[in-house]
PDB file of C-alpha atoms in Angstrom:
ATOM      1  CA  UNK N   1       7.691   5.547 -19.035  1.00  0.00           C
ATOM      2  CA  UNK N   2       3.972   7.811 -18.931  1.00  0.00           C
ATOM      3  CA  UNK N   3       3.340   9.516 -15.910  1.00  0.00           C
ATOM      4  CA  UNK N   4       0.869   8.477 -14.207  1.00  0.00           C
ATOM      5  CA  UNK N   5      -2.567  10.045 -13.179  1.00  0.00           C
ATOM      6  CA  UNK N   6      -3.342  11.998 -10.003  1.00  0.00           C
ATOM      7  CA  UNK N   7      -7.143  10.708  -8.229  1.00  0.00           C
ATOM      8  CA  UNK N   8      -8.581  12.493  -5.007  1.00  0.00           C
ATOM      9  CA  UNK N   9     -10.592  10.120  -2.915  1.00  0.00           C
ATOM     10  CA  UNK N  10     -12.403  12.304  -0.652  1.00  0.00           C
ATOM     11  CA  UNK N  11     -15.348  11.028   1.996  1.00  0.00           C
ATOM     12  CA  UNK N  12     -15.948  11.953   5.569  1.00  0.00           C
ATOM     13  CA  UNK N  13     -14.560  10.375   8.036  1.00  0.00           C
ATOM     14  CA  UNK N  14     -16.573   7.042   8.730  1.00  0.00           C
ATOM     15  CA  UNK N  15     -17.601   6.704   5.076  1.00  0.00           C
ATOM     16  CA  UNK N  16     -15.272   3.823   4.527  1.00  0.00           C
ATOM     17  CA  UNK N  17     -12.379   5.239   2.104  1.00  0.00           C
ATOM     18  CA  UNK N  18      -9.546   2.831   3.999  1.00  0.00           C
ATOM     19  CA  UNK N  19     -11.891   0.146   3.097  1.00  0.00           C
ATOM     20  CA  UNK N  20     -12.467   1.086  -0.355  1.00  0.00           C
ATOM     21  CA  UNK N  21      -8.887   1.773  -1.170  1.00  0.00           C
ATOM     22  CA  UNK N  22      -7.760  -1.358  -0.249  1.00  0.00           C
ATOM     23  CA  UNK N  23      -9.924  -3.156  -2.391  1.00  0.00           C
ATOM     24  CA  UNK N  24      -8.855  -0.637  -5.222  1.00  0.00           C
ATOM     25  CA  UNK N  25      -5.272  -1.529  -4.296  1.00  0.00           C
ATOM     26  CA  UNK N  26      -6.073  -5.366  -4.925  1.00  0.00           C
ATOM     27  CA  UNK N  27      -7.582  -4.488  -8.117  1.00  0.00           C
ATOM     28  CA  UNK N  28      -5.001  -2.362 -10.213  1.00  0.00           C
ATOM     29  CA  UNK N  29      -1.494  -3.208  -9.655  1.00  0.00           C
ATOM     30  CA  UNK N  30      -0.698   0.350 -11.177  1.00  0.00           C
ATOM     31  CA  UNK N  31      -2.229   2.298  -8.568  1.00  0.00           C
ATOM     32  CA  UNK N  32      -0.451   3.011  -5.576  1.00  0.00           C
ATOM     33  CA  UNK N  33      -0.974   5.132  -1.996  1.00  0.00           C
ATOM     34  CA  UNK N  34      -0.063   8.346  -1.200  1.00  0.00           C
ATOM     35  CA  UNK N  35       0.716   8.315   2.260  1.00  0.00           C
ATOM     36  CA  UNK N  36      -0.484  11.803   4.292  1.00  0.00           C
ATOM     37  CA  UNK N  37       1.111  13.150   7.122  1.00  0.00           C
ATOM     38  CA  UNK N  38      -0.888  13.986  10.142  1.00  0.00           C
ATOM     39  CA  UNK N  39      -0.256  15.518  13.308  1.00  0.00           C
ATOM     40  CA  UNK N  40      -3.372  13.119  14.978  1.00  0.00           C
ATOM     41  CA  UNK N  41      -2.370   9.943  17.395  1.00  0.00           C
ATOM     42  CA  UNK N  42      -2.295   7.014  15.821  1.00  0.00           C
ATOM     43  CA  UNK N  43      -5.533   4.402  15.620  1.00  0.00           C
ATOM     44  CA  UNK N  44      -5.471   1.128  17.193  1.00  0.00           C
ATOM     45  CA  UNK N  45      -3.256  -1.557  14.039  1.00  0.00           C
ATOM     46  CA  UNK N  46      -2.313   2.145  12.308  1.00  0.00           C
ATOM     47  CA  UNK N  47       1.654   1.965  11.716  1.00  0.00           C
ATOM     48  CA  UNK N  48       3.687   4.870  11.111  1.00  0.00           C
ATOM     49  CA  UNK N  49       4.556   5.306   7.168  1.00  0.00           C
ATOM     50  CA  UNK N  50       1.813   2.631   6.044  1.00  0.00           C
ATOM     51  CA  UNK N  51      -1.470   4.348   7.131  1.00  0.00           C
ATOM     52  CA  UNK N  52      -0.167   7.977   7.858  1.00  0.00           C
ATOM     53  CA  UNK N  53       3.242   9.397   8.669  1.00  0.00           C
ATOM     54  CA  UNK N  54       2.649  10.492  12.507  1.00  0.00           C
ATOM     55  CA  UNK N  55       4.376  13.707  13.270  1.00  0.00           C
ATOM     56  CA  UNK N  56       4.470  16.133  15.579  1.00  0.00           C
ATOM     57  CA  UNK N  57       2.886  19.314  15.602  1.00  0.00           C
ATOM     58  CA  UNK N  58       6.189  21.129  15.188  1.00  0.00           C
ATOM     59  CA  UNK N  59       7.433  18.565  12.509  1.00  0.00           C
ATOM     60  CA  UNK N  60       3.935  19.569  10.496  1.00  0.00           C
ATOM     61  CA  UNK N  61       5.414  23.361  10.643  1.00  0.00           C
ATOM     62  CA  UNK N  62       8.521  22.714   9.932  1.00  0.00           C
ATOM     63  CA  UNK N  63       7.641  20.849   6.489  1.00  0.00           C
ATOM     64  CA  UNK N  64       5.307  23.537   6.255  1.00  0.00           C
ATOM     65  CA  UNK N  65       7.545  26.552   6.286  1.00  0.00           C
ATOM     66  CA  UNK N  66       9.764  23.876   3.894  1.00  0.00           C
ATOM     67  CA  UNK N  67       7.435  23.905   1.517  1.00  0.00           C
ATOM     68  CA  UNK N  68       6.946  20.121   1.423  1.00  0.00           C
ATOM     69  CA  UNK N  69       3.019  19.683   0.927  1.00  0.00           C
ATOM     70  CA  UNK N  70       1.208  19.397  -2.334  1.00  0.00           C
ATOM     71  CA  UNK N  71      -1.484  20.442  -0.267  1.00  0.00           C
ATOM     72  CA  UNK N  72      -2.439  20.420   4.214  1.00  0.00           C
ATOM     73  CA  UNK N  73      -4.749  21.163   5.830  1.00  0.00           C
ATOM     74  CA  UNK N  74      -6.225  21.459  10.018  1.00  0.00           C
ATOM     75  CA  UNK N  75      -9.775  19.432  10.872  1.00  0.00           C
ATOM     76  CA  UNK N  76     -10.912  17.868  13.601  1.00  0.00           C
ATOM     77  CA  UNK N  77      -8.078  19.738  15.621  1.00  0.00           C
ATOM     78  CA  UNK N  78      -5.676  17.761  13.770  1.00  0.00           C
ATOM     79  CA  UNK N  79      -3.181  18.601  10.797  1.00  0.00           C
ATOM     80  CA  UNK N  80      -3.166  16.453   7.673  1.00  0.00           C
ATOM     81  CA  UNK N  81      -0.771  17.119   4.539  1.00  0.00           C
ATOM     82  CA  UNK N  82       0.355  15.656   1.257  1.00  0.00           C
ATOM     83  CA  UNK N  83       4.321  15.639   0.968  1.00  0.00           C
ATOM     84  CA  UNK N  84       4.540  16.471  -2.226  1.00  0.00           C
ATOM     85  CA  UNK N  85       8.150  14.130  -2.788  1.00  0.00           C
ATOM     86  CA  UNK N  86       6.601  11.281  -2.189  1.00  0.00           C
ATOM     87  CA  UNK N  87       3.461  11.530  -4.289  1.00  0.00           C
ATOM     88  CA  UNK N  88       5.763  13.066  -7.582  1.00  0.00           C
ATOM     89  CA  UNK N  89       8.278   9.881  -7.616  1.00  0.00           C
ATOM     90  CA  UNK N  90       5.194   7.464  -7.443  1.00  0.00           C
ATOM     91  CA  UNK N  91       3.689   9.530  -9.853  1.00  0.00           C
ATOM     92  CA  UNK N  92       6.655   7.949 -12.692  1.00  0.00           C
ATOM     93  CA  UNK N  93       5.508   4.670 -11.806  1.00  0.00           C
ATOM     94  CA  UNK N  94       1.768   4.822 -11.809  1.00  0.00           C
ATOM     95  CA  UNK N  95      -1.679   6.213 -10.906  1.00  0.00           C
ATOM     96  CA  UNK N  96      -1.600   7.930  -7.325  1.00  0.00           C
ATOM     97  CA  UNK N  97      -4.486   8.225  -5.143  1.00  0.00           C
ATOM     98  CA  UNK N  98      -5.049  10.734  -2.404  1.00  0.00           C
ATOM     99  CA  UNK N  99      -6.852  10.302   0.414  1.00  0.00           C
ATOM    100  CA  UNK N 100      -7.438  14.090   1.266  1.00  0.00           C
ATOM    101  CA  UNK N 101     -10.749  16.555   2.466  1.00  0.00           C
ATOM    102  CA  UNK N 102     -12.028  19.034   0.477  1.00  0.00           C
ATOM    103  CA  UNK N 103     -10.210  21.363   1.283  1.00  0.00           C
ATOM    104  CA  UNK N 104      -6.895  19.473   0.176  1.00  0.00           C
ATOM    105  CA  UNK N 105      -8.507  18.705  -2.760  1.00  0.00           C
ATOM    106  CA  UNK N 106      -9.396  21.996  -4.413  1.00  0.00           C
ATOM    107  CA  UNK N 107      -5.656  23.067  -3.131  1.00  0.00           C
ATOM    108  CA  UNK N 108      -4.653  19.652  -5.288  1.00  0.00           C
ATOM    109  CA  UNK N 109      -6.691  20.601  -8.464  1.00  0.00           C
ATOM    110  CA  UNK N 110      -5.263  24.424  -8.640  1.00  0.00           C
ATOM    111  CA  UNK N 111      -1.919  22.856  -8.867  1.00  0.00           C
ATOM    112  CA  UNK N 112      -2.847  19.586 -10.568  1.00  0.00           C
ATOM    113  CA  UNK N 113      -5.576  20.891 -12.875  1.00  0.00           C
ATOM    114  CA  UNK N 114      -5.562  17.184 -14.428  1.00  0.00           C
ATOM    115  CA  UNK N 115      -6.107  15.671 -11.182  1.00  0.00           C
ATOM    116  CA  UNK N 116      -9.827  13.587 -10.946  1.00  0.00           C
ATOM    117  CA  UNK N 117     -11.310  14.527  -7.748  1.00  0.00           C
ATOM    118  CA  UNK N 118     -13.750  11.337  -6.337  1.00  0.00           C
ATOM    119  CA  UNK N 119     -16.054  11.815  -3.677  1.00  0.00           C
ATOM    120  CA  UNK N 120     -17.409   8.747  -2.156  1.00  0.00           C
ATOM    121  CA  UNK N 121     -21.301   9.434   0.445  1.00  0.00           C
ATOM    122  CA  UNK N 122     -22.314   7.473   3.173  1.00  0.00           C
ATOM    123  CA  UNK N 123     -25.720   5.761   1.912  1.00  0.00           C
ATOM    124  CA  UNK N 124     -27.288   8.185   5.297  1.00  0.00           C
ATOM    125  CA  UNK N 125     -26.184  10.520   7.807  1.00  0.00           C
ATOM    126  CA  UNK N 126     -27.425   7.512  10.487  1.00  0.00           C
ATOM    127  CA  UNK N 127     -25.362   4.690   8.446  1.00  0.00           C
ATOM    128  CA  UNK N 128     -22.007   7.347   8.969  1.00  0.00           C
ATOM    129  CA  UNK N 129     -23.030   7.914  12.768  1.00  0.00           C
ATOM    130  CA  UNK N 130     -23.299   4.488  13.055  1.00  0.00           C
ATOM    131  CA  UNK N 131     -19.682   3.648  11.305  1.00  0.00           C
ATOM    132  CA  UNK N 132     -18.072   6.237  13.641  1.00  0.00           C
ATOM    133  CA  UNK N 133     -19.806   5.165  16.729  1.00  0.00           C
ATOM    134  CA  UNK N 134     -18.536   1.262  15.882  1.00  0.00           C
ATOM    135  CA  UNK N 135     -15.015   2.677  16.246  1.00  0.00           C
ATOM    136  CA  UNK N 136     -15.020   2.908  19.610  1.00  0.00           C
ATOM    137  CA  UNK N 137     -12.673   5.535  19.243  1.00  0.00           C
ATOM    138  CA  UNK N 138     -14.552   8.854  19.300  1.00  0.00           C
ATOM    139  CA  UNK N 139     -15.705  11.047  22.233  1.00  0.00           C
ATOM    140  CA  UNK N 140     -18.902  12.707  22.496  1.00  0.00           C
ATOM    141  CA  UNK N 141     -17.764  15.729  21.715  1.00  0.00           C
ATOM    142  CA  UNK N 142     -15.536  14.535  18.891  1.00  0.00           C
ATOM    143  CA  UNK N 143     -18.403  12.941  17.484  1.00  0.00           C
ATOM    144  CA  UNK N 144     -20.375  16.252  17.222  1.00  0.00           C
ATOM    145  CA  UNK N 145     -16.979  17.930  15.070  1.00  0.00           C
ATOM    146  CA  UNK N 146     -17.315  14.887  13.092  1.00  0.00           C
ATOM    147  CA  UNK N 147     -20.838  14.863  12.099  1.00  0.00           C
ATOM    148  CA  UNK N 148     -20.715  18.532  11.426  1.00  0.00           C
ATOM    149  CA  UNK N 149     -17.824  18.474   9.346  1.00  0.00           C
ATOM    150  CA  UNK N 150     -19.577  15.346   7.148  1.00  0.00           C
ATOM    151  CA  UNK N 151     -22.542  17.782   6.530  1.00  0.00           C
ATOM    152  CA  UNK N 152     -19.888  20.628   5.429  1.00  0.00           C
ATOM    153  CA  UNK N 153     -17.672  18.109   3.352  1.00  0.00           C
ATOM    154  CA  UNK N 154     -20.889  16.313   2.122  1.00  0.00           C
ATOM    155  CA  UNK N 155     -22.139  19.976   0.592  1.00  0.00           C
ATOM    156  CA  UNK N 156     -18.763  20.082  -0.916  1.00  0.00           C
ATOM    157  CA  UNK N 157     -19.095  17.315  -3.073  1.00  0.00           C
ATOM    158  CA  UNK N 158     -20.988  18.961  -6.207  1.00  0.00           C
ATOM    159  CA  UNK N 159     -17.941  20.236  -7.568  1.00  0.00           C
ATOM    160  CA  UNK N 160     -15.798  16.914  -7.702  1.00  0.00           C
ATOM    161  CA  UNK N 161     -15.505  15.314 -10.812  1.00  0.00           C
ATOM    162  CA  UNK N 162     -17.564  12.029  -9.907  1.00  0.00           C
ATOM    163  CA  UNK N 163     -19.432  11.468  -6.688  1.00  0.00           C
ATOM    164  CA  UNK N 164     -19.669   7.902  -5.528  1.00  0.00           C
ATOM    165  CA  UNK N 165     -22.115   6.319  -2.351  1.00  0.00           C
ATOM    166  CA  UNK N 166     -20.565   3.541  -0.369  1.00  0.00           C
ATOM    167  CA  UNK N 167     -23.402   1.560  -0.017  1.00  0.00           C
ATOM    168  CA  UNK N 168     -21.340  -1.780  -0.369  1.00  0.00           C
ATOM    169  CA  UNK N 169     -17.629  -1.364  -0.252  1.00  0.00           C
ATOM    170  CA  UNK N 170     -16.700  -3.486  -3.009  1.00  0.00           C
ATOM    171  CA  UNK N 171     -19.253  -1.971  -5.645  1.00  0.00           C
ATOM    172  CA  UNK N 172     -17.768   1.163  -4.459  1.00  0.00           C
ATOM    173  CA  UNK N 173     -14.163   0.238  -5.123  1.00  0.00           C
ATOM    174  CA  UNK N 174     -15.325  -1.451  -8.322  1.00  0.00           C
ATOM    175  CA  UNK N 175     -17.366   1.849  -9.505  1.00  0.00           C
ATOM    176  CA  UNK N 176     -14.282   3.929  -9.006  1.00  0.00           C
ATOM    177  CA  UNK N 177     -11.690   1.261 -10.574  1.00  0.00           C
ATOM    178  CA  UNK N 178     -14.208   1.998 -13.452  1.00  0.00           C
ATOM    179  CA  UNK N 179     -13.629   5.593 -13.211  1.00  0.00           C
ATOM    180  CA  UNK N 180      -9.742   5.206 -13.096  1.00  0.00           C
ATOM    181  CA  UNK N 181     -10.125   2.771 -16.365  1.00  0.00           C
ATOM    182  CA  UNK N 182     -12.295   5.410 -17.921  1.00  0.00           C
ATOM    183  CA  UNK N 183      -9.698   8.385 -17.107  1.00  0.00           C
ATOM    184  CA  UNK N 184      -6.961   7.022 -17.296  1.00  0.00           C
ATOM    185  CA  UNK N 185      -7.120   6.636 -21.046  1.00  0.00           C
ATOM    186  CA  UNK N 186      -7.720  10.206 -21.796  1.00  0.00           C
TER     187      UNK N 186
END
């Protein structure tokens, strides 16, 4: 059986990647989830293992010191890693995709120099305010991290691979399905 190919979804938060990846998921049944590991609470309808495995902050260091990530990372006060187990046995059956911040991802592509790092932009910096404030979910003050952290990640995304704008979530899934078409044959 091939091994399958590594892809690094990155986006800040509010730019719609959980939306985008699940319509990628309906549209390749070769491509499957890599499931971080965060020490954040959980959102409202999140369930541990599907969207995120919810740890503590000492479980994060533990696996840490263990040498389990592929790649972590701390933002928005909150850890976020990539246990690298998981992602290498789905790796023999398919295509993985990681869901990861810059930061993740340029740790990813040193080891994974094969890896296709996708960035996917909010159409505006109002559209991405707009997402995050329709969560419902974000504090004042958390919304000021977030916003500032978009315009960081945002300036990060010359040096991925491809750079997508999630305008309209399904032509955004189907312009990356393209891309995973297009590299996966190489």
């Amino acid at each position: 059986m091939s091994k399958g190919k590594l892809f690094v979804i990155s986006g800040a938060s509010g730019v719609g990647k959980g939306t985008v990846l699940s319509l990628m998921m309906k549209g390749r049944d070769d491509l499957s989830f890599s499931v971080s590991a965060t020490t954040r609470a959980p959102r409202p309808g999140e369930v541990d293992g599907r969207e995120y495995y919810f740890v503590t902050r000492e479980r994060f260091q533990e696996m840490i010191d263990q040498k389990a990530f592929l790649e972590y990372d701390n933002h928005a006060a909150n850890f976020y890693g990539t246990p690298r187990d998981q992602m290498e046995d789905k790796l023999t059956r398919g295509h993985v995709l990681l869901d990861i911040e810059p930061n993740g991802a340029k740790a990813v592509k040193e080891s994974a120099p094969d890896a296709v790092l996708i960035f996917i932009m909010p159409p505006s910096m109002e559209e991405l305010e707009r997402r995050l404030r329709g969560r419902g979910d974000t504090s004042e003050e958390q919304m000021k991290m977030r916003l500032e952290r978009a315009s960081w990640e945002m300036e990060q995304r010359t040096w991925y691979d491809y750079v997508v704008t999630n305008d309209v979530a399904q032509r955004c899934a189907d312009e990356i399905l393209n891309i995973i078409a297009l590299e996966a044959d190489k």
